[in-house]
CSV table of N, CA, C and O in Angstrom, one decimal:
chain,number,residue,atom,x,y,z
S,1,MET,N,0.9,-1.2,0.0
S,1,MET,CA,0.0,0.0,0.0
S,1,MET,C,0.9,1.2,0.0
S,1,MET,O,1.8,1.3,0.8
S,2,GLU,N,0.6,2.2,-0.8
S,2,GLU,CA,1.4,3.4,-1.0
S,2,GLU,C,1.1,4.4,0.1
S,2,GLU,O,0.0,4.5,0.6
S,3,ALA,N,2.1,5.2,0.5
S,3,ALA,CA,1.9,6.2,1.6
S,3,ALA,C,1.3,7.5,0.9
S,3,ALA,O,1.7,7.8,-0.2
S,4,HIS,N,0.4,8.1,1.6
S,4,HIS,CA,-0.2,9.3,1.1
S,4,HIS,C,0.1,10.4,2.1
S,4,HIS,O,0.2,10.3,3.3
S,5,GLU,N,0.3,11.6,1.5
S,5,GLU,CA,0.5,12.8,2.3
S,5,GLU,C,-0.9,13.1,3.1
S,5,GLU,O,-1.9,12.9,2.5
S,6,PRO,N,-0.8,13.6,4.3
S,6,PRO,CA,-2.0,14.0,5.0
S,6,PRO,C,-2.7,15.1,4.2
S,6,PRO,O,-2.1,16.0,3.7
S,7,TRP,N,-4.0,15.0,4.2
S,7,TRP,CA,-4.8,16.0,3.4
S,7,TRP,C,-4.8,17.3,4.3
S,7,TRP,O,-5.1,17.3,5.4
S,8,ALA,N,-4.5,18.4,3.6
S,8,ALA,CA,-4.6,19.7,4.3
S,8,ALA,C,-5.7,20.5,3.6
S,8,ALA,O,-5.6,20.7,2.4
S,9,PRO,N,-6.7,20.9,4.3
S,9,PRO,CA,-7.8,21.7,3.7
S,9,PRO,C,-7.3,23.0,3.2
S,9,PRO,O,-6.4,23.6,3.7
S,10,PRO,N,-8.0,23.5,2.2
S,10,PRO,CA,-7.6,24.9,1.7
S,10,PRO,C,-7.8,25.9,2.8
S,10,PRO,O,-8.6,25.8,3.7
S,11,VAL,N,-7.1,27.0,2.6
S,11,VAL,CA,-7.3,28.2,3.6
S,11,VAL,C,-8.5,29.0,3.1
S,11,VAL,O,-8.6,29.3,1.9
S,12,VAL,N,-9.4,29.2,4.0
S,12,VAL,CA,-10.6,30.0,3.7
S,12,VAL,C,-10.5,31.3,4.6
S,12,VAL,O,-10.5,31.1,5.9
S,13,LEU,N,-10.5,32.4,4.0
S,13,LEU,CA,-10.4,33.7,4.7
S,13,LEU,C,-11.5,34.6,4.4
S,13,LEU,O,-12.1,34.6,3.3
S,14,PRO,N,-11.9,35.5,5.4
S,14,PRO,CA,-12.9,36.5,5.1
S,14,PRO,C,-12.3,37.6,4.2
S,14,PRO,O,-11.1,37.8,4.1
S,15,ASP,N,-13.2,38.3,3.5
S,15,ASP,CA,-12.8,39.5,2.7
S,15,ASP,C,-11.9,40.4,3.6
S,15,ASP,O,-12.2,40.6,4.7
S,16,GLY,N,-10.9,41.0,2.9
S,16,GLY,CA,-10.1,41.9,3.5
S,16,GLY,C,-8.9,41.3,4.3
S,16,GLY,O,-8.0,42.1,4.8
S,17,ALA,N,-8.9,40.0,4.5
S,17,ALA,CA,-7.8,39.4,5.2
S,17,ALA,C,-6.5,39.5,4.4
S,17,ALA,O,-6.6,39.4,3.1
S,18,PRO,N,-5.4,39.6,5.0
S,18,PRO,CA,-4.2,39.7,4.3
S,18,PRO,C,-3.8,38.4,3.6
S,18,PRO,O,-4.2,37.3,4.0
S,19,VAL,N,-3.0,38.5,2.5
S,19,VAL,CA,-2.5,37.3,1.8
S,19,VAL,C,-1.5,36.6,2.7
S,19,VAL,O,-0.6,37.2,3.1
S,20,PRO,N,-1.7,35.3,3.0
S,20,PRO,CA,-0.8,34.6,3.8
S,20,PRO,C,0.6,34.5,3.1
S,20,PRO,O,0.7,34.5,1.9
S,21,ASP,N,1.6,34.5,3.9
S,21,ASP,CA,3.0,34.5,3.4
S,21,ASP,C,3.2,33.2,2.5
S,21,ASP,O,2.7,32.1,2.8
S,22,GLY,N,3.9,33.5,1.4
S,22,GLY,CA,4.2,32.4,0.5
S,22,GLY,C,3.1,32.1,-0.5
S,22,GLY,O,3.3,31.3,-1.4
S,23,MET,N,1.9,32.7,-0.4
S,23,MET,CA,0.8,32.5,-1.4
S,23,MET,C,0.9,33.5,-2.5
S,23,MET,O,1.1,34.7,-2.2
S,24,ALA,N,0.6,33.1,-3.7
S,24,ALA,CA,0.5,34.0,-4.8
S,24,ALA,C,-1.0,34.5,-4.9
S,24,ALA,O,-1.9,33.7,-4.9
S,25,ASP,N,-1.2,35.8,-4.9
S,25,ASP,CA,-2.5,36.4,-5.0
S,25,ASP,C,-2.9,36.5,-6.5
S,25,ASP,O,-2.4,37.3,-7.2
S,26,ALA,N,-3.9,35.7,-6.9
S,26,ALA,CA,-4.4,35.7,-8.2
S,26,ALA,C,-5.4,36.8,-8.5
S,26,ALA,O,-5.8,37.0,-9.6
S,27,GLY,N,-5.9,37.5,-7.4
S,27,GLY,CA,-6.8,38.6,-7.6
S,27,GLY,C,-8.3,38.1,-7.4
S,27,GLY,O,-8.6,37.0,-7.0
S,28,THR,N,-9.2,39.0,-7.8
S,28,THR,CA,-10.6,38.7,-7.8
S,28,THR,C,-11.1,38.1,-9.1
S,28,THR,O,-10.9,38.7,-10.1
S,29,ALA,N,-11.7,36.9,-9.0
S,29,ALA,CA,-12.3,36.2,-10.1
S,29,ALA,C,-11.4,36.1,-11.3
S,29,ALA,O,-11.7,36.6,-12.4
S,30,PRO,N,-10.1,35.6,-11.2
S,30,PRO,CA,-9.2,35.6,-12.3
S,30,PRO,C,-9.6,34.5,-13.3
S,30,PRO,O,-10.4,33.6,-13.0
S,31,PRO,N,-9.2,34.6,-14.6
S,31,PRO,CA,-9.5,33.6,-15.6
S,31,PRO,C,-8.9,32.3,-15.2
S,31,PRO,O,-7.8,32.2,-14.6
S,32,ALA,N,-9.6,31.2,-15.5
S,32,ALA,CA,-9.1,29.9,-15.2
S,32,ALA,C,-7.7,29.5,-15.7
S,32,ALA,O,-6.9,28.9,-15.1
S,33,ASP,N,-7.4,30.0,-16.9
S,33,ASP,CA,-6.1,29.7,-17.5
S,33,ASP,C,-5.0,30.4,-16.7
S,33,ASP,O,-3.9,29.8,-16.5
S,34,ARG,N,-5.2,31.6,-16.2
S,34,ARG,CA,-4.3,32.3,-15.4
S,34,ARG,C,-4.0,31.5,-14.1
S,34,ARG,O,-2.9,31.4,-13.6
S,35,VAL,N,-5.1,31.1,-13.5
S,35,VAL,CA,-5.0,30.3,-12.3
S,35,VAL,C,-4.2,29.0,-12.5
S,35,VAL,O,-3.3,28.6,-11.7
S,36,ALA,N,-4.5,28.3,-13.6
S,36,ALA,CA,-3.8,27.1,-13.9
S,36,ALA,C,-2.3,27.3,-14.1
S,36,ALA,O,-1.5,26.5,-13.6
S,37,GLU,N,-1.9,28.5,-14.7
S,37,GLU,CA,-0.5,28.8,-14.8
S,37,GLU,C,0.1,29.0,-13.5
S,37,GLU,O,1.3,28.6,-13.2
S,38,LEU,N,-0.5,29.8,-12.6
S,38,LEU,CA,0.0,30.0,-11.3
S,38,LEU,C,0.2,28.7,-10.4
S,38,LEU,O,1.2,28.5,-9.8
S,39,VAL,N,-0.8,27.9,-10.5
S,39,VAL,CA,-0.8,26.6,-9.8
S,39,VAL,C,0.4,25.8,-10.3
S,39,VAL,O,1.1,25.1,-9.6
S,40,ALA,N,0.6,25.7,-11.7
S,40,ALA,CA,1.6,25.0,-12.3
S,40,ALA,C,3.0,25.5,-11.9
S,40,ALA,O,4.0,24.7,-11.9
S,41,ALA,N,3.1,26.7,-11.5
S,41,ALA,CA,4.4,27.3,-11.1
S,41,ALA,C,4.8,26.8,-9.8
S,41,ALA,O,6.0,26.9,-9.4
S,42,GLY,N,3.9,26.1,-9.0
S,42,GLY,CA,4.3,25.5,-7.8
S,42,GLY,C,4.0,26.2,-6.5
S,42,GLY,O,4.1,25.6,-5.4
S,43,ARG,N,3.6,27.4,-6.5
S,43,ARG,CA,3.3,28.2,-5.3
S,43,ARG,C,1.8,28.0,-5.0
S,43,ARG,O,1.0,27.9,-5.9
S,44,PRO,N,1.5,28.0,-3.7
S,44,PRO,CA,0.0,28.0,-3.4
S,44,PRO,C,-0.6,29.3,-3.9
S,44,PRO,O,0.0,30.3,-3.8
S,45,VAL,N,-1.8,29.2,-4.4
S,45,VAL,CA,-2.5,30.3,-5.0
S,45,VAL,C,-3.7,30.7,-4.2
S,45,VAL,O,-4.5,29.8,-3.7
S,46,LEU,N,-3.9,32.0,-4.0
S,46,LEU,CA,-5.1,32.6,-3.3
S,46,LEU,C,-6.0,33.3,-4.3
S,46,LEU,O,-5.5,34.1,-5.2
S,47,VAL,N,-7.3,33.0,-4.3
S,47,VAL,CA,-8.3,33.6,-5.2
S,47,VAL,C,-9.3,34.4,-4.3
S,47,VAL,O,-9.7,33.8,-3.3
S,48,THR,N,-9.7,35.6,-4.7
S,48,THR,CA,-10.7,36.3,-4.0
S,48,THR,C,-12.0,36.2,-4.8
S,48,THR,O,-12.0,36.4,-6.0
S,49,LEU,N,-13.1,35.8,-4.0
S,49,LEU,CA,-14.4,35.6,-4.7
S,49,LEU,C,-15.3,36.7,-4.2
S,49,LEU,O,-15.4,37.0,-3.0
S,50,ALA,N,-16.1,37.2,-5.1
S,50,ALA,CA,-17.0,38.3,-4.8
S,50,ALA,C,-18.5,37.7,-5.0
S,50,ALA,O,-18.8,37.1,-6.0
S,51,ALA,N,-19.3,38.0,-4.0
S,51,ALA,CA,-20.7,37.6,-4.1
S,51,ALA,C,-21.5,38.6,-5.0
S,51,ALA,O,-21.1,39.7,-5.2
S,52,GLU,N,-22.5,38.1,-5.6
S,52,GLU,CA,-23.4,38.9,-6.5
S,52,GLU,C,-24.0,40.0,-5.7
S,52,GLU,O,-24.5,39.7,-4.6
S,53,PRO,N,-24.1,41.2,-6.2
S,53,PRO,CA,-24.7,42.3,-5.5
S,53,PRO,C,-26.2,42.0,-5.4
S,53,PRO,O,-26.8,41.5,-6.3
S,54,GLY,N,-26.8,42.4,-4.3
S,54,GLY,CA,-28.3,42.2,-4.1
S,54,GLY,C,-28.8,40.8,-3.9
S,54,GLY,O,-29.9,40.5,-4.1
S,55,GLY,N,-27.9,39.9,-3.4
S,55,GLY,CA,-28.2,38.6,-3.2
S,55,GLY,C,-29.2,38.5,-2.0
S,55,GLY,O,-29.4,39.4,-1.2
S,56,ALA,N,-29.9,37.4,-1.9
S,56,ALA,CA,-30.9,37.2,-0.8
S,56,ALA,C,-30.2,36.9,0.5
S,56,ALA,O,-31.0,36.6,1.5
S,57,GLY,N,-28.9,36.8,0.6
S,57,GLY,CA,-28.3,36.6,1.9
S,57,GLY,C,-27.9,35.1,2.1
S,57,GLY,O,-27.2,34.8,3.0
S,58,GLY,N,-28.4,34.2,1.3
S,58,GLY,CA,-28.0,32.8,1.3
S,58,GLY,C,-26.8,32.6,0.5
S,58,GLY,O,-26.1,33.5,0.0
S,59,PRO,N,-26.5,31.3,0.4
S,59,PRO,CA,-25.3,31.0,-0.4
S,59,PRO,C,-25.4,31.5,-1.9
S,59,PRO,O,-26.5,31.4,-2.5
S,60,ASP,N,-24.4,32.1,-2.4
S,60,ASP,CA,-24.3,32.6,-3.8
S,60,ASP,C,-23.9,31.5,-4.7
S,60,ASP,O,-22.7,31.0,-4.7
S,61,SER,N,-24.8,30.9,-5.5
S,61,SER,CA,-24.5,29.8,-6.3
S,61,SER,C,-23.4,30.1,-7.3
S,61,SER,O,-22.5,29.2,-7.6
S,62,GLY,N,-23.3,31.3,-7.9
S,62,GLY,CA,-22.2,31.7,-8.8
S,62,GLY,C,-20.9,31.7,-8.1
S,62,GLY,O,-19.9,31.1,-8.7
S,63,LEU,N,-20.8,32.2,-6.9
S,63,LEU,CA,-19.5,32.2,-6.1
S,63,LEU,C,-19.1,30.8,-5.8
S,63,LEU,O,-17.9,30.4,-6.0
S,64,LEU,N,-20.0,29.9,-5.4
S,64,LEU,CA,-19.7,28.6,-5.1
S,64,LEU,C,-19.3,27.7,-6.3
S,64,LEU,O,-18.4,26.9,-6.2
S,65,ALA,N,-19.9,28.0,-7.4
S,65,ALA,CA,-19.5,27.3,-8.7
S,65,ALA,C,-18.1,27.7,-9.1
S,65,ALA,O,-17.3,26.8,-9.4
S,66,ALA,N,-17.8,29.0,-9.0
S,66,ALA,CA,-16.5,29.4,-9.3
S,66,ALA,C,-15.5,28.8,-8.4
S,66,ALA,O,-14.4,28.4,-8.8
S,67,ALA,N,-15.8,28.8,-7.1
S,67,ALA,CA,-14.9,28.2,-6.1
S,67,ALA,C,-14.6,26.7,-6.4
S,67,ALA,O,-13.5,26.3,-6.3
S,68,SER,N,-15.6,26.0,-6.9
S,68,SER,CA,-15.4,24.6,-7.2
S,68,SER,C,-14.5,24.4,-8.4
S,68,SER,O,-13.6,23.5,-8.4
S,69,VAL,N,-14.5,25.3,-9.4
S,69,VAL,CA,-13.6,25.2,-10.5
S,69,VAL,C,-12.2,25.6,-10.1
S,69,VAL,O,-11.3,24.9,-10.4
S,70,TYR,N,-12.1,26.6,-9.3
S,70,TYR,CA,-10.7,27.0,-8.8
S,70,TYR,C,-10.1,25.9,-7.9
S,70,TYR,O,-8.9,25.6,-8.1
S,71,ALA,N,-10.9,25.3,-7.1
S,71,ALA,CA,-10.4,24.2,-6.2
S,71,ALA,C,-10.0,23.0,-7.1
S,71,ALA,O,-9.0,22.4,-6.8
S,72,TRP,N,-10.8,22.7,-8.1
S,72,TRP,CA,-10.4,21.6,-9.0
S,72,TRP,C,-9.1,21.9,-9.7
S,72,TRP,O,-8.3,21.0,-9.9
S,73,LEU,N,-8.8,23.2,-10.0
S,73,LEU,CA,-7.6,23.5,-10.7
S,73,LEU,C,-6.4,23.5,-9.7
S,73,LEU,O,-5.2,23.6,-10.1
S,74,GLY,N,-6.6,23.5,-8.4
S,74,GLY,CA,-5.6,23.4,-7.4
S,74,GLY,C,-5.3,24.6,-6.5
S,74,GLY,O,-4.3,24.7,-5.8
S,75,VAL,N,-6.3,25.6,-6.5
S,75,VAL,CA,-6.1,26.7,-5.7
S,75,VAL,C,-6.2,26.3,-4.2
S,75,VAL,O,-7.0,25.4,-3.8
S,76,ARG,N,-5.3,26.8,-3.4
S,76,ARG,CA,-5.2,26.4,-2.0
S,76,ARG,C,-5.7,27.5,-1.0
S,76,ARG,O,-5.8,27.2,0.2
S,77,GLY,N,-6.1,28.7,-1.5
S,77,GLY,CA,-6.6,29.7,-0.6
S,77,GLY,C,-7.7,30.5,-1.2
S,77,GLY,O,-7.7,30.7,-2.4
S,78,PHE,N,-8.7,30.8,-0.4
S,78,PHE,CA,-9.9,31.5,-0.9
S,78,PHE,C,-10.2,32.6,0.1
S,78,PHE,O,-10.2,32.4,1.3
S,79,ARG,N,-10.6,33.8,-0.5
S,79,ARG,CA,-11.2,34.9,0.3
S,79,ARG,C,-12.6,35.1,-0.2
S,79,ARG,O,-12.8,35.2,-1.4
S,80,ALA,N,-13.5,35.3,0.7
S,80,ALA,CA,-14.9,35.5,0.3
S,80,ALA,C,-15.6,36.2,1.4
S,80,ALA,O,-15.1,36.3,2.6
S,81,PRO,N,-16.8,36.8,1.1
S,81,PRO,CA,-17.6,37.4,2.2
S,81,PRO,C,-17.9,36.4,3.3
S,81,PRO,O,-18.1,35.3,3.1
S,82,GLU,N,-17.9,37.0,4.5
S,82,GLU,CA,-18.2,36.1,5.7
S,82,GLU,C,-19.4,35.3,5.6
S,82,GLU,O,-19.5,34.1,6.0
S,83,SER,N,-20.5,35.9,5.0
S,83,SER,CA,-21.7,35.1,4.9
S,83,SER,C,-21.6,33.9,4.0
S,83,SER,O,-22.5,33.0,4.1
S,84,GLN,N,-20.6,33.8,3.2
S,84,GLN,CA,-20.5,32.7,2.2
S,84,GLN,C,-19.5,31.6,2.7
S,84,GLN,O,-19.4,30.6,2.1
S,85,LEU,N,-18.8,31.9,3.8
S,85,LEU,CA,-17.7,31.0,4.3
S,85,LEU,C,-18.2,29.6,4.6
S,85,LEU,O,-17.5,28.6,4.2
S,86,PRO,N,-19.3,29.4,5.3
S,86,PRO,CA,-19.7,28.0,5.6
S,86,PRO,C,-20.0,27.2,4.4
S,86,PRO,O,-19.6,26.1,4.2
S,87,ALA,N,-20.8,27.8,3.4
S,87,ALA,CA,-21.1,27.1,2.2
S,87,ALA,C,-19.8,26.9,1.4
S,87,ALA,O,-19.7,25.8,0.7
S,88,LEU,N,-18.9,27.8,1.4
S,88,LEU,CA,-17.7,27.7,0.6
S,88,LEU,C,-16.9,26.5,1.2
S,88,LEU,O,-16.3,25.7,0.4
S,89,ARG,N,-16.8,26.4,2.5
S,89,ARG,CA,-16.0,25.3,3.1
S,89,ARG,C,-16.7,23.9,2.7
S,89,ARG,O,-15.9,23.0,2.3
S,90,GLN,N,-18.0,23.9,2.6
S,90,GLN,CA,-18.7,22.6,2.2
S,90,GLN,C,-18.3,22.3,0.8
S,90,GLN,O,-18.1,21.1,0.4
S,91,VAL,N,-18.3,23.3,-0.1
S,91,VAL,CA,-18.0,23.0,-1.5
S,91,VAL,C,-16.6,22.6,-1.7
S,91,VAL,O,-16.3,21.6,-2.4
S,92,LEU,N,-15.6,23.2,-1.0
S,92,LEU,CA,-14.2,22.8,-1.1
S,92,LEU,C,-14.0,21.4,-0.5
S,92,LEU,O,-13.2,20.6,-1.1
S,93,ASP,N,-14.7,21.0,0.5
S,93,ASP,CA,-14.6,19.6,1.0
S,93,ASP,C,-15.2,18.7,0.0
S,93,ASP,O,-14.6,17.6,-0.2
S,94,MET,N,-16.3,19.0,-0.7
S,94,MET,CA,-16.9,18.2,-1.7
S,94,MET,C,-15.9,17.9,-2.8
S,94,MET,O,-15.7,16.8,-3.3
S,95,VAL,N,-15.3,19.0,-3.3
S,95,VAL,CA,-14.3,18.9,-4.4
S,95,VAL,C,-13.2,18.0,-4.1
S,95,VAL,O,-12.8,17.1,-4.8
S,96,ALA,N,-12.7,18.2,-2.9
S,96,ALA,CA,-11.5,17.3,-2.4
S,96,ALA,C,-12.0,15.9,-2.3
S,96,ALA,O,-11.2,15.0,-2.6
S,97,SER,N,-13.2,15.6,-1.9
S,97,SER,CA,-13.7,14.2,-1.8
S,97,SER,C,-13.8,13.6,-3.1
S,97,SER,O,-13.4,12.5,-3.3
S,98,ILE,N,-14.4,14.4,-4.1
S,98,ILE,CA,-14.5,13.8,-5.4
S,98,ILE,C,-13.2,13.5,-6.1
S,98,ILE,O,-13.0,12.5,-6.7
S,99,GLN,N,-12.2,14.4,-5.8
S,99,GLN,CA,-10.8,14.1,-6.3
S,99,GLN,C,-10.1,13.0,-5.6
S,99,GLN,O,-9.0,12.6,-6.0
S,100,GLY,N,-10.6,12.6,-4.5
S,100,GLY,CA,-10.0,11.5,-3.7
S,100,GLY,C,-8.8,12.0,-2.8
S,100,GLY,O,-8.0,11.2,-2.4
S,101,ARG,N,-8.8,13.3,-2.5
S,101,ARG,CA,-7.7,13.9,-1.7
S,101,ARG,C,-8.1,14.0,-0.2
S,101,ARG,O,-7.3,14.2,0.6
S,102,ARG,N,-9.4,13.9,0.0
S,102,ARG,CA,-9.9,14.1,1.4
S,102,ARG,C,-10.5,12.8,1.9
S,102,ARG,O,-11.2,12.1,1.2
S,103,PRO,N,-10.0,12.4,3.1
S,103,PRO,CA,-10.6,11.2,3.7
S,103,PRO,C,-12.1,11.3,4.0
S,103,PRO,O,-12.5,12.5,4.3
S,104,PRO,N,-12.8,10.3,4.0
S,104,PRO,CA,-14.2,10.4,4.3
S,104,PRO,C,-14.4,10.9,5.8
S,104,PRO,O,-13.7,10.5,6.6
S,105,ALA,N,-15.4,11.7,5.9
S,105,ALA,CA,-15.8,12.2,7.3
S,105,ALA,C,-16.4,11.1,8.1
S,105,ALA,O,-16.3,11.0,9.3
S,106,LEU,N,-17.1,10.1,7.5
S,106,LEU,CA,-17.7,9.1,8.1
S,106,LEU,C,-17.7,7.9,7.3
S,106,LEU,O,-18.0,7.9,6.1
S,107,THR,N,-17.4,6.7,7.8
S,107,THR,CA,-17.4,5.5,7.0
S,107,THR,C,-18.4,4.5,7.7
S,107,THR,O,-18.5,4.5,8.9
S,108,ARG,N,-19.1,3.8,6.9
S,108,ARG,CA,-20.1,2.8,7.4
S,108,ARG,C,-19.9,1.5,6.6
S,108,ARG,O,-19.6,1.6,5.4
S,109,ARG,N,-20.1,0.5,7.3
S,109,ARG,CA,-20.0,-0.8,6.6
S,109,ARG,C,-21.4,-1.4,6.6
S,109,ARG,O,-22.0,-1.6,7.7
S,110,GLY,N,-21.9,-1.7,5.5
S,110,GLY,CA,-23.2,-2.3,5.4
S,110,GLY,C,-23.1,-3.8,5.2
S,110,GLY,O,-22.3,-4.3,4.5
S,111,LEU,N,-23.9,-4.4,6.0
S,111,LEU,CA,-24.0,-5.9,5.9
S,111,LEU,C,-25.3,-6.3,5.3
S,111,LEU,O,-26.4,-5.9,5.8
S,112,ALA,N,-25.3,-7.0,4.2
S,112,ALA,CA,-26.5,-7.4,3.6
S,112,ALA,C,-26.9,-8.8,4.0
S,112,ALA,O,-26.2,-9.6,4.3
């Protein structure tokens, strides 16, 4: 059985938080090809996500969809409005689980 590195969740920060040391700041809603270039360069990348103006206060589906694409590309840090952070964390965990990088939160064995 091969050894795996322990899974480290992405960094999730509120709007206005400083860029952590060592992270490349890709800016707000950068193009996917630019993000892919930064990730390929080997440094952890931070992306800032902006919520749609006039939202109903719940999770912003556009912001979460963009976050899932960035996470799939390998972005390791996200800044978003505080109201979006719980849903953002859930989306990032889902992407990591689909990619097989995150261990299951709960395992069950079914006996038939």
